[in-house]
PDB file of C-alpha atoms in Angstrom:
ATOM      1  CA  MET A   1      89.830 110.454  92.851  1.00 76.00           C
ATOM      2  CA  ALA A   2      92.139 110.331  95.880  1.00 87.00           C
ATOM      3  CA  ARG A   3      90.723 113.604  97.197  1.00 92.00           C
ATOM      4  CA  SER A   4      87.155 112.245  97.013  1.00 94.00           C
ATOM      5  CA  ARG A   5      88.177 109.057  98.786  1.00 95.00           C
ATOM      6  CA  ALA A   6      89.923 111.052 101.528  1.00 96.00           C
ATOM      7  CA  ALA A   7      86.818 113.223 101.963  1.00 97.00           C
ATOM      8  CA  ILE A   8      84.630 110.128 102.166  1.00 97.00           C
ATOM      9  CA  LEU A   9      86.853 108.553 104.806  1.00 97.00           C
ATOM     10  CA  ASP A  10      86.891 111.807 106.775  1.00 97.00           C
ATOM     11  CA  GLY A  11      83.112 111.830 106.577  1.00 97.00           C
ATOM     12  CA  ALA A  12      82.942 108.225 107.713  1.00 96.00           C
ATOM     13  CA  ARG A  13      85.297 109.019 110.595  1.00 96.00           C
ATOM     14  CA  ALA A  14      83.038 111.854 111.753  1.00 96.00           C
ATOM     15  CA  ALA A  15      79.888 109.766 111.293  1.00 95.00           C
ATOM     16  CA  VAL A  16      81.304 106.863 113.328  1.00 93.00           C
ATOM     17  CA  GLU A  17      82.425 109.208 116.092  1.00 91.00           C
ATOM     18  CA  ALA A  18      78.868 110.567 116.271  1.00 91.00           C
ATOM     19  CA  ASN A  19      76.844 107.400 115.642  1.00 89.00           C
ATOM     20  CA  GLY A  20      79.022 104.319 116.046  1.00 88.00           C
ATOM     21  CA  THR A  21      78.975 101.769 113.247  1.00 89.00           C
ATOM     22  CA  LYS A  22      75.258 102.248 112.612  1.00 90.00           C
ATOM     23  CA  ILE A  23      76.035 104.993 110.107  1.00 93.00           C
ATOM     24  CA  THR A  24      74.167 105.520 106.867  1.00 95.00           C
ATOM     25  CA  MET A  25      75.642 106.230 103.488  1.00 97.00           C
ATOM     26  CA  ALA A  26      73.796 109.568 103.527  1.00 96.00           C
ATOM     27  CA  GLN A  27      75.544 110.522 106.793  1.00 97.00           C
ATOM     28  CA  VAL A  28      78.929 109.625 105.335  1.00 97.00           C
ATOM     29  CA  ALA A  29      78.293 111.645 102.168  1.00 97.00           C
ATOM     30  CA  ALA A  30      76.989 114.657 104.085  1.00 97.00           C
ATOM     31  CA  ARG A  31      79.838 114.677 106.611  1.00 97.00           C
ATOM     32  CA  GLY A  32      82.378 114.155 103.832  1.00 97.00           C
ATOM     33  CA  GLY A  33      80.940 116.918 101.706  1.00 97.00           C
ATOM     34  CA  VAL A  34      80.481 114.659  98.691  1.00 97.00           C
ATOM     35  CA  ALA A  35      77.471 113.681  96.633  1.00 96.00           C
ATOM     36  CA  LYS A  36      75.943 110.294  97.346  1.00 96.00           C
ATOM     37  CA  ALA A  37      76.759 109.327  93.756  1.00 96.00           C
ATOM     38  CA  THR A  38      80.444 110.022  94.443  1.00 96.00           C
ATOM     39  CA  LEU A  39      80.280 107.924  97.585  1.00 96.00           C
ATOM     40  CA  TYR A  40      78.674 105.031  95.682  1.00 96.00           C
ATOM     41  CA  ASN A  41      81.319 105.302  92.953  1.00 95.00           C
ATOM     42  CA  HIS A  42      83.895 104.418  95.627  1.00 96.00           C
ATOM     43  CA  PHE A  43      81.915 102.131  97.940  1.00 96.00           C
ATOM     44  CA  ARG A  44      78.878  99.952  97.366  1.00 96.00           C
ATOM     45  CA  ALA A  45      77.787  99.530 100.982  1.00 95.00           C
ATOM     46  CA  ARG A  46      78.256 100.863 104.515  1.00 92.00           C
ATOM     47  CA  GLU A  47      80.339  97.802 105.383  1.00 93.00           C
ATOM     48  CA  ASP A  48      82.741  98.643 102.557  1.00 95.00           C
ATOM     49  CA  VAL A  49      83.147 102.182 103.904  1.00 95.00           C
ATOM     50  CA  LEU A  50      83.773 100.876 107.420  1.00 93.00           C
ATOM     51  CA  ALA A  51      86.333  98.345 106.166  1.00 93.00           C
ATOM     52  CA  ALA A  52      88.166 101.061 104.223  1.00 95.00           C
ATOM     53  CA  LEU A  53      88.070 103.365 107.248  1.00 95.00           C
ATOM     54  CA  LEU A  54      89.606 100.653 109.441  1.00 94.00           C
ATOM     55  CA  LEU A  55      92.423 100.063 106.958  1.00 96.00           C
ATOM     56  CA  ASP A  56      93.025 103.804 106.654  1.00 96.00           C
ATOM     57  CA  GLU A  57      93.292 104.155 110.441  1.00 96.00           C
ATOM     58  CA  ILE A  58      95.724 101.217 110.564  1.00 97.00           C
ATOM     59  CA  ASP A  59      97.828 102.673 107.748  1.00 97.00           C
ATOM     60  CA  ARG A  60      98.007 106.031 109.546  1.00 96.00           C
ATOM     61  CA  LEU A  61      99.149 104.404 112.775  1.00 97.00           C
ATOM     62  CA  VAL A  62     101.697 102.194 111.024  1.00 98.00           C
ATOM     63  CA  ALA A  63     103.125 105.257 109.247  1.00 98.00           C
ATOM     64  CA  THR A  64     103.397 107.048 112.595  1.00 98.00           C
ATOM     65  CA  VAL A  65     105.371 104.288 114.321  1.00 98.00           C
ATOM     66  CA  SER A  66     107.249 102.489 111.537  1.00 97.00           C
ATOM     67  CA  HIS A  67     110.383 104.649 111.821  1.00 97.00           C
ATOM     68  CA  LEU A  68     110.560 104.539 115.638  1.00 98.00           C
ATOM     69  CA  GLU A  69     112.698 102.315 117.841  1.00 98.00           C
ATOM     70  CA  LEU A  70     110.782  99.211 119.023  1.00 98.00           C
ATOM     71  CA  SER A  71     110.043 100.324 122.578  1.00 98.00           C
ATOM     72  CA  GLN A  72     108.883 103.753 121.487  1.00 98.00           C
ATOM     73  CA  ALA A  73     106.885 102.340 118.564  1.00 98.00           C
ATOM     74  CA  LEU A  74     104.994  99.937 120.822  1.00 98.00           C
ATOM     75  CA  THR A  75     104.321 102.654 123.383  1.00 98.00           C
ATOM     76  CA  VAL A  76     103.099 105.142 120.785  1.00 98.00           C
ATOM     77  CA  ALA A  77     100.927 102.482 119.103  1.00 98.00           C
ATOM     78  CA  ALA A  78      99.329 101.321 122.358  1.00 98.00           C
ATOM     79  CA  VAL A  79      98.654 104.889 123.499  1.00 98.00           C
ATOM     80  CA  ALA A  80      97.146 105.703 120.087  1.00 98.00           C
ATOM     81  CA  VAL A  81      94.837 102.688 120.317  1.00 97.00           C
ATOM     82  CA  SER A  82      93.923 103.496 123.914  1.00 97.00           C
ATOM     83  CA  GLU A  83      93.067 107.096 123.066  1.00 96.00           C
ATOM     84  CA  HIS A  84      91.654 106.620 119.580  1.00 95.00           C
ATOM     85  CA  PRO A  85      88.478 108.695 119.196  1.00 92.00           C
ATOM     86  CA  LEU A  86      86.733 106.111 117.026  1.00 89.00           C
ATOM     87  CA  LEU A  87      87.391 103.345 119.531  1.00 90.00           C
ATOM     88  CA  GLU A  88      86.287 105.614 122.368  1.00 88.00           C
ATOM     89  CA  ALA A  89      83.062 106.333 120.483  1.00 85.00           C
ATOM     90  CA  LEU A  90      82.469 102.635 119.897  1.00 85.00           C
ATOM     91  CA  GLY A  91      83.179 101.897 123.555  1.00 83.00           C
ATOM     92  CA  GLY A  92      80.167 103.972 124.511  1.00 79.00           C
ATOM     93  CA  GLN A  93      77.925 102.772 121.690  1.00 78.00           C
ATOM     94  CA  ASP A  94      78.965  99.449 120.208  1.00 79.00           C
ATOM     95  CA  THR A  95      80.986  97.132 122.432  1.00 86.00           C
ATOM     96  CA  THR A  96      80.191  94.187 120.168  1.00 88.00           C
ATOM     97  CA  THR A  97      82.126  95.830 117.351  1.00 88.00           C
ATOM     98  CA  LEU A  98      85.018  96.501 119.734  1.00 88.00           C
ATOM     99  CA  ALA A  99      85.133  92.812 120.623  1.00 92.00           C
ATOM    100  CA  VAL A 100      85.217  91.889 116.937  1.00 91.00           C
ATOM    101  CA  LEU A 101      87.997  94.404 116.253  1.00 92.00           C
ATOM    102  CA  ALA A 102      90.035  93.091 119.182  1.00 94.00           C
ATOM    103  CA  ARG A 103      90.002  89.519 117.875  1.00 95.00           C
ATOM    104  CA  VAL A 104      93.444  89.038 116.374  1.00 97.00           C
ATOM    105  CA  ASP A 105      93.091  87.197 113.095  1.00 96.00           C
ATOM    106  CA  VAL A 106      95.958  87.793 110.678  1.00 96.00           C
ATOM    107  CA  ARG A 107      93.822  86.393 107.868  1.00 96.00           C
ATOM    108  CA  THR A 108      91.835  89.646 107.926  1.00 96.00           C
ATOM    109  CA  PRO A 109      93.245  92.601 106.000  1.00 96.00           C
ATOM    110  CA  GLY A 110      93.563  94.868 109.048  1.00 96.00           C
ATOM    111  CA  TRP A 111      95.321  92.436 111.328  1.00 97.00           C
ATOM    112  CA  ALA A 112      97.496  91.264 108.413  1.00 97.00           C
ATOM    113  CA  ARG A 113      98.736  94.852 107.966  1.00 97.00           C
ATOM    114  CA  VAL A 114      99.341  95.253 111.675  1.00 98.00           C
ATOM    115  CA  GLY A 115     101.089  91.878 111.776  1.00 98.00           C
ATOM    116  CA  HIS A 116     103.444  92.789 108.935  1.00 98.00           C
ATOM    117  CA  ALA A 117     104.272  96.107 110.567  1.00 98.00           C
ATOM    118  CA  VAL A 118     104.972  94.420 113.914  1.00 98.00           C
ATOM    119  CA  GLU A 119     107.142  91.781 112.241  1.00 98.00           C
ATOM    120  CA  ARG A 120     109.190  94.496 110.496  1.00 97.00           C
ATOM    121  CA  LEU A 121     109.688  96.373 113.786  1.00 97.00           C
ATOM    122  CA  LEU A 122     110.663  93.198 115.635  1.00 98.00           C
ATOM    123  CA  ARG A 123     113.003  91.984 112.908  1.00 97.00           C
ATOM    124  CA  ARG A 124     114.728  95.377 112.787  1.00 97.00           C
ATOM    125  CA  SER A 125     115.317  95.027 116.547  1.00 97.00           C
ATOM    126  CA  GLY A 126     116.496  91.419 116.335  1.00 97.00           C
ATOM    127  CA  ARG A 127     113.382  90.121 118.107  1.00 97.00           C
ATOM    128  CA  ALA A 128     110.635  87.608 117.400  1.00 98.00           C
ATOM    129  CA  GLY A 129     107.229  87.155 119.010  1.00 97.00           C
ATOM    130  CA  ALA A 130     104.798  88.963 116.711  1.00 97.00           C
ATOM    131  CA  PRO A 131     101.766  86.901 117.856  1.00 97.00           C
ATOM    132  CA  MET A 132     102.365  87.943 121.469  1.00 97.00           C
ATOM    133  CA  VAL A 133     102.770  91.599 120.494  1.00 98.00           C
ATOM    134  CA  LEU A 134      99.578  91.491 118.424  1.00 98.00           C
ATOM    135  CA  ARG A 135      97.588  90.037 121.331  1.00 98.00           C
ATOM    136  CA  TRP A 136      99.072  92.693 123.620  1.00 98.00           C
ATOM    137  CA  LEU A 137      98.179  95.513 121.218  1.00 98.00           C
ATOM    138  CA  SER A 138      94.663  94.174 120.751  1.00 97.00           C
ATOM    139  CA  SER A 139      94.066  94.344 124.497  1.00 97.00           C
ATOM    140  CA  PHE A 140      94.035  98.158 124.326  1.00 97.00           C
ATOM    141  CA  ILE A 141      90.990  98.082 122.050  1.00 96.00           C
ATOM    142  CA  ILE A 142      88.923  96.677 124.922  1.00 94.00           C
ATOM    143  CA  ALA A 143      90.912  97.947 127.913  1.00 95.00           C
ATOM    144  CA  PRO A 144      92.562 101.315 127.231  1.00 96.00           C
ATOM    145  CA  ALA A 145      95.438 102.342 129.485  1.00 97.00           C
ATOM    146  CA  ASP A 146      97.439 105.471 130.175  1.00 97.00           C
ATOM    147  CA  GLU A 147     100.950 106.084 128.903  1.00 97.00           C
ATOM    148  CA  ILE A 148     102.641 105.320 132.229  1.00 97.00           C
ATOM    149  CA  ASP A 149     101.016 101.878 132.459  1.00 98.00           C
ATOM    150  CA  ILE A 150     101.701 101.209 128.802  1.00 98.00           C
ATOM    151  CA  ALA A 151     105.393 102.088 129.163  1.00 97.00           C
ATOM    152  CA  ALA A 152     105.649  99.660 132.090  1.00 97.00           C
ATOM    153  CA  ASP A 153     103.897  96.983 130.004  1.00 97.00           C
ATOM    154  CA  VAL A 154     106.314  97.557 127.130  1.00 98.00           C
ATOM    155  CA  ALA A 155     109.304  96.957 129.409  1.00 97.00           C
ATOM    156  CA  VAL A 156     107.832  93.650 130.574  1.00 97.00           C
ATOM    157  CA  LEU A 157     106.794  92.664 127.058  1.00 98.00           C
ATOM    158  CA  LEU A 158     110.225  93.362 125.579  1.00 97.00           C
ATOM    159  CA  SER A 159     111.952  91.379 128.311  1.00 96.00           C
ATOM    160  CA  GLY A 160     109.947  88.325 127.266  1.00 96.00           C
ATOM    161  CA  LEU A 161     110.421  88.565 123.510  1.00 97.00           C
ATOM    162  CA  PRO A 162     112.893  86.044 122.143  1.00 96.00           C
ATOM    163  CA  PRO A 163     115.709  86.966 119.794  1.00 96.00           C
ATOM    164  CA  THR A 164     115.196  86.091 116.136  1.00 92.00           C
ATOM    165  CA  GLY A 165     116.166  82.527 115.507  1.00 78.00           C
TER     166      GLY A 165
END
């Protein structure tokens, strides 16, 4: 079951990189190497696949940075967002979707996961200010930056974060 889901998400990843969010279920199944019936056993619609792909990408990034020191975690996360192949593909094909993704709303599953991860990192470092960090991270969805600029931003950002109260 988990192997099929992983193959489906890999197929969705490849389909989005090639076609933006206007993918079909047939493209996802073909690129994932699974039967359409298997795909439909996991997901009922394209939107469900895209939502699962977004959460999978978030979970991967959170796992990459969760053990790092705050400054390094923020730098690595911002660089990953700036250089993310799916976001780069959408930037050339579907800027409306990018704008939707960049809207920080912690009531959505994706931003809720990011928010919890940011709060854990900040708390571990004795800092507060998760809403500011989330807005800062979201900016890289629309306006990618290089690592040097991001590192400079992190220094400024950290200097403005209050201690936990």
